[in-house]
Backbone as JSON, one array per atom type, in Angstrom:
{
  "sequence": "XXXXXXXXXXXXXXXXXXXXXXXXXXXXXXXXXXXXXXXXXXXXXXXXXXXXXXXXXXXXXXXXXXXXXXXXXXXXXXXXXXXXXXXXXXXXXXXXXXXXXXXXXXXXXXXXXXXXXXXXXXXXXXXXXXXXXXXXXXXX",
  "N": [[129.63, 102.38, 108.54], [128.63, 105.4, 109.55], [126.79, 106.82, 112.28], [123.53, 108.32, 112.62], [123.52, 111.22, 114.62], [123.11, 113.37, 115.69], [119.95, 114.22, 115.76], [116.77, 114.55, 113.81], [114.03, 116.59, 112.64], [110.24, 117.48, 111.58], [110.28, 120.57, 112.38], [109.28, 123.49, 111.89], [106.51, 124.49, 110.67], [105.62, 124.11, 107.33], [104.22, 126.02, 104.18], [103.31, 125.65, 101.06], [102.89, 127.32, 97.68], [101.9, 128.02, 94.01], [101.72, 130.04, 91.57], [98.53, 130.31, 89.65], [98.38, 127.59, 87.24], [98.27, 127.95, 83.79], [99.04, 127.44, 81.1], [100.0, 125.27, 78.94], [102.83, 121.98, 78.86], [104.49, 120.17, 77.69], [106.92, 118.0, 77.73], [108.06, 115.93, 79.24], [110.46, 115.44, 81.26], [110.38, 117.64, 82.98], [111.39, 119.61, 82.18], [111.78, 122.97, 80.68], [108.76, 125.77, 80.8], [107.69, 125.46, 84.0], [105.87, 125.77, 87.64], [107.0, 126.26, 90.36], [106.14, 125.0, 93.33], [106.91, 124.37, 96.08], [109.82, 124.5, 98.03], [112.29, 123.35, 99.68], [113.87, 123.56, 102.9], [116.83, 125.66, 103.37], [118.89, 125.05, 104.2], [118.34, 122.96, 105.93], [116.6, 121.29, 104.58], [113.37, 119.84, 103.9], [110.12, 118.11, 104.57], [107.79, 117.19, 102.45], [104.65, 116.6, 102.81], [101.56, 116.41, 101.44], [100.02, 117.1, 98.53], [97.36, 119.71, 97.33], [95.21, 120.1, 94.76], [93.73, 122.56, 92.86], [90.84, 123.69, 90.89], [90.67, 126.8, 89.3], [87.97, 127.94, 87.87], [86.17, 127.3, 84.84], [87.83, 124.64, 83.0], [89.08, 122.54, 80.66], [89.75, 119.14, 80.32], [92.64, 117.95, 81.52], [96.26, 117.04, 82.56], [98.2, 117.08, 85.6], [101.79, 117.19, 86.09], [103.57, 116.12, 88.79], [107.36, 117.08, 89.97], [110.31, 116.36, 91.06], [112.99, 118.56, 91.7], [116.37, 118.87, 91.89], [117.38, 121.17, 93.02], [118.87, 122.85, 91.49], [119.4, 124.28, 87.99], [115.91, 123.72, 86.13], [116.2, 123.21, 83.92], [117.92, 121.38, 82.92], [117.57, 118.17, 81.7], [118.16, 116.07, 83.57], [118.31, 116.94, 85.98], [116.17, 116.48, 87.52], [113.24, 114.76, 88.15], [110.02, 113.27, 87.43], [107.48, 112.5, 89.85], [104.91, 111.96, 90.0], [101.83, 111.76, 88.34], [98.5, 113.11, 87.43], [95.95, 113.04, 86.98], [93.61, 115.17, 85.94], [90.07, 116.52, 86.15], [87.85, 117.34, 83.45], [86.2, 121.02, 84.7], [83.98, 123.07, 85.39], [82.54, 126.45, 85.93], [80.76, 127.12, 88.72], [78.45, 129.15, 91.11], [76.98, 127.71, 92.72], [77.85, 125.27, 93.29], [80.41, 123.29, 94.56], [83.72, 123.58, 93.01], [85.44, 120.49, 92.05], [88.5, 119.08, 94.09], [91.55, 117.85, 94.47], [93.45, 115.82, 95.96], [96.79, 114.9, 96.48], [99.22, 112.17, 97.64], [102.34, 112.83, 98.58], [104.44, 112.78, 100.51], [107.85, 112.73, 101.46], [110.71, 113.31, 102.1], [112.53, 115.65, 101.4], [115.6, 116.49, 100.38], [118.27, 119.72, 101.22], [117.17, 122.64, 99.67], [115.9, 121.62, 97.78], [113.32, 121.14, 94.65], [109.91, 121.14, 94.45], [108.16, 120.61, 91.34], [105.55, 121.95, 89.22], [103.53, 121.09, 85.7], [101.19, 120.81, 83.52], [99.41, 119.28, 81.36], [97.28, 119.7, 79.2], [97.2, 122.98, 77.7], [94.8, 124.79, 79.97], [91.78, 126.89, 80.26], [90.99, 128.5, 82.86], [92.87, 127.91, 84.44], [94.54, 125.86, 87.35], [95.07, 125.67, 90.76], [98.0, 124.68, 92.92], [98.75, 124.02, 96.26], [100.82, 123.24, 98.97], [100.97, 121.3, 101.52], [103.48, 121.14, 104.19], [106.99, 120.62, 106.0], [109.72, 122.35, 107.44], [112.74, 121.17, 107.83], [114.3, 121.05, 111.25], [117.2, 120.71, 113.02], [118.21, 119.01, 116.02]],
  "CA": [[128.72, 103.46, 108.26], [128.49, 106.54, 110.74], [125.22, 107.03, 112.98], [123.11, 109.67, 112.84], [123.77, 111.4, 116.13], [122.13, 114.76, 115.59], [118.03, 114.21, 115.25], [116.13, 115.83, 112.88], [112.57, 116.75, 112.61], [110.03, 119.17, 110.86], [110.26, 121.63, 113.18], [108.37, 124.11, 111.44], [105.23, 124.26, 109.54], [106.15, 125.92, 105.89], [103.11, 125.87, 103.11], [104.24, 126.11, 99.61], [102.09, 127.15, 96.83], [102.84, 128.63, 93.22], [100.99, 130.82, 90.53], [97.57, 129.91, 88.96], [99.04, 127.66, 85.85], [97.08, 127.59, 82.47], [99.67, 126.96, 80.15], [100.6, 123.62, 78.59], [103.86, 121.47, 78.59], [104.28, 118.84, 77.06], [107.82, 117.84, 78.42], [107.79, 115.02, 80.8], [111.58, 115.34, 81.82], [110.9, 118.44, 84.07], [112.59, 121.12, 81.72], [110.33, 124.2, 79.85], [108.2, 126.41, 81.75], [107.35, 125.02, 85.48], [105.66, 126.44, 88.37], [107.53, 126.03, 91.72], [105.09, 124.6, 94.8], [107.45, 124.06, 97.27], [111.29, 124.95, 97.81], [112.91, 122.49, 100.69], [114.65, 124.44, 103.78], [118.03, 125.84, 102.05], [119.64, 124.71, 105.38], [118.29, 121.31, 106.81], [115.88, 120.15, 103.71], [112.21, 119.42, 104.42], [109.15, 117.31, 104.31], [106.39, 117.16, 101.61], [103.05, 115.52, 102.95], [100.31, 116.7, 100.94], [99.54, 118.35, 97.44], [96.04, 119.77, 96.7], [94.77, 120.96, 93.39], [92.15, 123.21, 93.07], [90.77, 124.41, 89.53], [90.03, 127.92, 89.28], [86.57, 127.77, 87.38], [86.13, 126.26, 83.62], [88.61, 123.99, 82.62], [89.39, 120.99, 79.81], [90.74, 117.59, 81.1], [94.2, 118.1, 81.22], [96.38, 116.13, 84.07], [99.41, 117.54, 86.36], [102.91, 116.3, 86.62], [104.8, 116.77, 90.0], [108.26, 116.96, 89.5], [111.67, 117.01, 92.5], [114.13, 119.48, 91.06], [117.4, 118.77, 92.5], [117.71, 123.06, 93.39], [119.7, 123.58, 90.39], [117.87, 124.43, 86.97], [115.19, 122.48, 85.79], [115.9, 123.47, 82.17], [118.82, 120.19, 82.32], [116.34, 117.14, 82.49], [119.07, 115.74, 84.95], [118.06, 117.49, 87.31], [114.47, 116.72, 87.74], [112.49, 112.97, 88.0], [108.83, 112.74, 88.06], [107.11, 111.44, 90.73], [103.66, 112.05, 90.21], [100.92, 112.22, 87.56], [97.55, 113.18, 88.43], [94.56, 113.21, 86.23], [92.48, 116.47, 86.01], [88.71, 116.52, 84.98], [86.97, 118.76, 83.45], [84.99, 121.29, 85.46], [82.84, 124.24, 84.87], [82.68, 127.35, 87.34], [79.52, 128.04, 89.33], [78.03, 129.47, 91.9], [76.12, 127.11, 93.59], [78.1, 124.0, 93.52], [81.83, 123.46, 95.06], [84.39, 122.66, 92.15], [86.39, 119.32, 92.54], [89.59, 119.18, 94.94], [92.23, 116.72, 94.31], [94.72, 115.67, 97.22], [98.11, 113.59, 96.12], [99.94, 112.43, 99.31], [103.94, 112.78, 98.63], [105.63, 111.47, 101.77], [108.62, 112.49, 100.86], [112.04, 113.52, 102.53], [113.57, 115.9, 100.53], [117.37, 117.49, 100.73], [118.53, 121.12, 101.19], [117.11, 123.61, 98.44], [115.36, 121.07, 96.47], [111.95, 121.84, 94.72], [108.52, 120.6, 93.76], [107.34, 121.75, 90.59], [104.02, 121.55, 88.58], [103.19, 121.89, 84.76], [100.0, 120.52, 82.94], [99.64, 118.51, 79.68], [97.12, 120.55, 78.33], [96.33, 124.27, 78.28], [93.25, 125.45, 80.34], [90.98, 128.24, 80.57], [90.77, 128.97, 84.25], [93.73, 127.17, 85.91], [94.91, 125.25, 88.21], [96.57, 126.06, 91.18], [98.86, 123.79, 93.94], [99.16, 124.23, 97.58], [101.36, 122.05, 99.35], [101.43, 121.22, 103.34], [104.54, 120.61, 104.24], [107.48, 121.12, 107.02], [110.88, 122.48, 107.33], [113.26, 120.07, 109.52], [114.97, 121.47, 112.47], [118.15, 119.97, 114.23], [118.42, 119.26, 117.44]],
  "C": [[128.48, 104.25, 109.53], [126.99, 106.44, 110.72], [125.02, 108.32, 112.89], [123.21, 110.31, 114.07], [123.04, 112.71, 116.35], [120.41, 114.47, 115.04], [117.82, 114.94, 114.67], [114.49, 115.92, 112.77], [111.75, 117.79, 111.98], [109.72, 119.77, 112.05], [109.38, 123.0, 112.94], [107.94, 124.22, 110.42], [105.83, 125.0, 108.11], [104.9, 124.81, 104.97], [103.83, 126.09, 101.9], [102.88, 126.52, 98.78], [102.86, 127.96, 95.38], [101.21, 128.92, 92.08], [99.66, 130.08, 90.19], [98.48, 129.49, 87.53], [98.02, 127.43, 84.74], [97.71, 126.84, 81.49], [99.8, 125.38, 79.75], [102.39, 123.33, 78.77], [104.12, 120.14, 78.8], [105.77, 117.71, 77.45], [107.55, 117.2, 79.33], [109.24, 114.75, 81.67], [111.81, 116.88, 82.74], [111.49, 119.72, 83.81], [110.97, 121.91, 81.09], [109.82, 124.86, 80.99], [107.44, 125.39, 83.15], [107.08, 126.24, 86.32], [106.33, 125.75, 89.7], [106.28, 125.72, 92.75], [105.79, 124.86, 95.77], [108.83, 124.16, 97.0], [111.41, 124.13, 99.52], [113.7, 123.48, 101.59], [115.97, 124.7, 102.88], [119.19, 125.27, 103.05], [120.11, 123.09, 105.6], [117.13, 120.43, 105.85], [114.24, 120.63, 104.24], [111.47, 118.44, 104.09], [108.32, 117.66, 103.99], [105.34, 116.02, 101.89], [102.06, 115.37, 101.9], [100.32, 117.52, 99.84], [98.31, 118.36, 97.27], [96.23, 120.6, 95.38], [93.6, 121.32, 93.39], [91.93, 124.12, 92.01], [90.36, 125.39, 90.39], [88.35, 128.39, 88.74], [86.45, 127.01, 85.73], [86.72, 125.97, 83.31], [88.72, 122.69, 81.09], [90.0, 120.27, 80.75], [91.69, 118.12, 80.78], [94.86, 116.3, 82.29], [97.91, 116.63, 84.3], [100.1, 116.42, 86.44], [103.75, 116.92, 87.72], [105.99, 116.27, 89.3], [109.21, 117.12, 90.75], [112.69, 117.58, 91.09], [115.31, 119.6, 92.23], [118.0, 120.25, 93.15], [118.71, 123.81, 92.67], [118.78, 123.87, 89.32], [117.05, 123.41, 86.53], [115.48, 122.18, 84.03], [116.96, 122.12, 81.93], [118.08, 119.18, 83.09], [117.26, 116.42, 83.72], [118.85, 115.35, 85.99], [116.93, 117.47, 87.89], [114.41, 115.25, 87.24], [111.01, 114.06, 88.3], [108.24, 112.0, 88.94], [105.49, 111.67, 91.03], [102.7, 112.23, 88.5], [99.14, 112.09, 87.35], [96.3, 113.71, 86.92], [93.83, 114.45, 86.41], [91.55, 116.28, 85.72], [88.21, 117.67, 84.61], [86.48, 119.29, 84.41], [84.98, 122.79, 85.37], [82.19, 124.9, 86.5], [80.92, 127.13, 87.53], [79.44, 128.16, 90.64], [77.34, 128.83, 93.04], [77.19, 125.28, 93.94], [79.83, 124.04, 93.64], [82.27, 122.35, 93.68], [85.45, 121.46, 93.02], [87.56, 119.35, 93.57], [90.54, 118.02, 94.64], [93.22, 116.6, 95.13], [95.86, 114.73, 96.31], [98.8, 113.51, 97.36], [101.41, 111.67, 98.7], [104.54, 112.33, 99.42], [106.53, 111.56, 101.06], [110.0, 113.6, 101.01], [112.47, 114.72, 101.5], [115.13, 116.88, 101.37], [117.05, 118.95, 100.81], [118.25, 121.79, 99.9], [116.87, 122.58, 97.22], [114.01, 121.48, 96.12], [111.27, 120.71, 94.02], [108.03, 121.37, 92.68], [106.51, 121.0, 90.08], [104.03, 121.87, 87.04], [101.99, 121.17, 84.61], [100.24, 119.78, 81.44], [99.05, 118.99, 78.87], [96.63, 121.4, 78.39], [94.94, 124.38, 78.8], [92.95, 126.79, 79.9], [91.34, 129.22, 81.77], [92.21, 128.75, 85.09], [93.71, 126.37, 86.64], [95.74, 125.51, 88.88], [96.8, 124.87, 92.28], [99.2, 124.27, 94.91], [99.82, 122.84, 98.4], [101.38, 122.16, 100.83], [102.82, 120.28, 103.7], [105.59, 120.89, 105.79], [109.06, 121.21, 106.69], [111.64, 121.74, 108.37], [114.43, 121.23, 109.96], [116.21, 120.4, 112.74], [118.35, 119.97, 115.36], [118.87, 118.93, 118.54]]
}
């Protein structure tokens, strides 16, 4: 087995995030409508640390599924595993009181031009959207 001889590292910071989603999908193999979070360097790959979720204001329980999309379509389940599923709670906008926040911590290598996507299990009101902290790796 050959050594790695070239190091790699995230070299620079990259954020991901993707649309406010409301919709439903019911699909747990990764295909149907998805929102993209995060897209992996198209080069050298990157690293996913951190997803937050952060309703928009009145919601139903639902609960988010992350998804890796191999950087081909998602529409052939194939090409897409789950690796996350994350409970939502209800919660109801106001003014005076900070809605919920939900962190998931990914740790998690990915290849050249692969992606993170998001759908929901069951339609909201308000939304939910996904910001991801993440890094693009460098060679060096």
């Amino acid at each position: 087995m050959a050594t790695n001889t070239t190091p790699i590292w995230t070299g620079t910071p990259a954020f991901g995030f993707g649309a406010a989603v409301t919709a439903a999908n019911t699909a747990t193999d990764g295909t149907g409508t998805v929102t993209t979070i995060f897209t992996a360097d198209a080069t050298n790959g990157g690293f996913v640390g951190f997803v937050k979720l952060k309703p928009l204001g009145t919601n139903v329980a639902s609960k988010c599924y992350l998804f890796v999309n191999n950087g081909s379509t998602n529409a052939t389940a194939t090409n897409n595993v789950m690796v996350a599923e994350i409970t939502l709670p209800a919660t109801t906008a106001s003014n005076t009181a900070a809605l919920v926040e939900l962190g998931y911590n990914l740790q998690m290598a990915l290849p050249a031009g692969y992606k993170v996507n998001m759908t929901l299990g069951t339609a909201v009101s308000a939304g939910w959207i996904a910001s991801v902290e993440a890094g693009s790796y460098t060679k060096g």
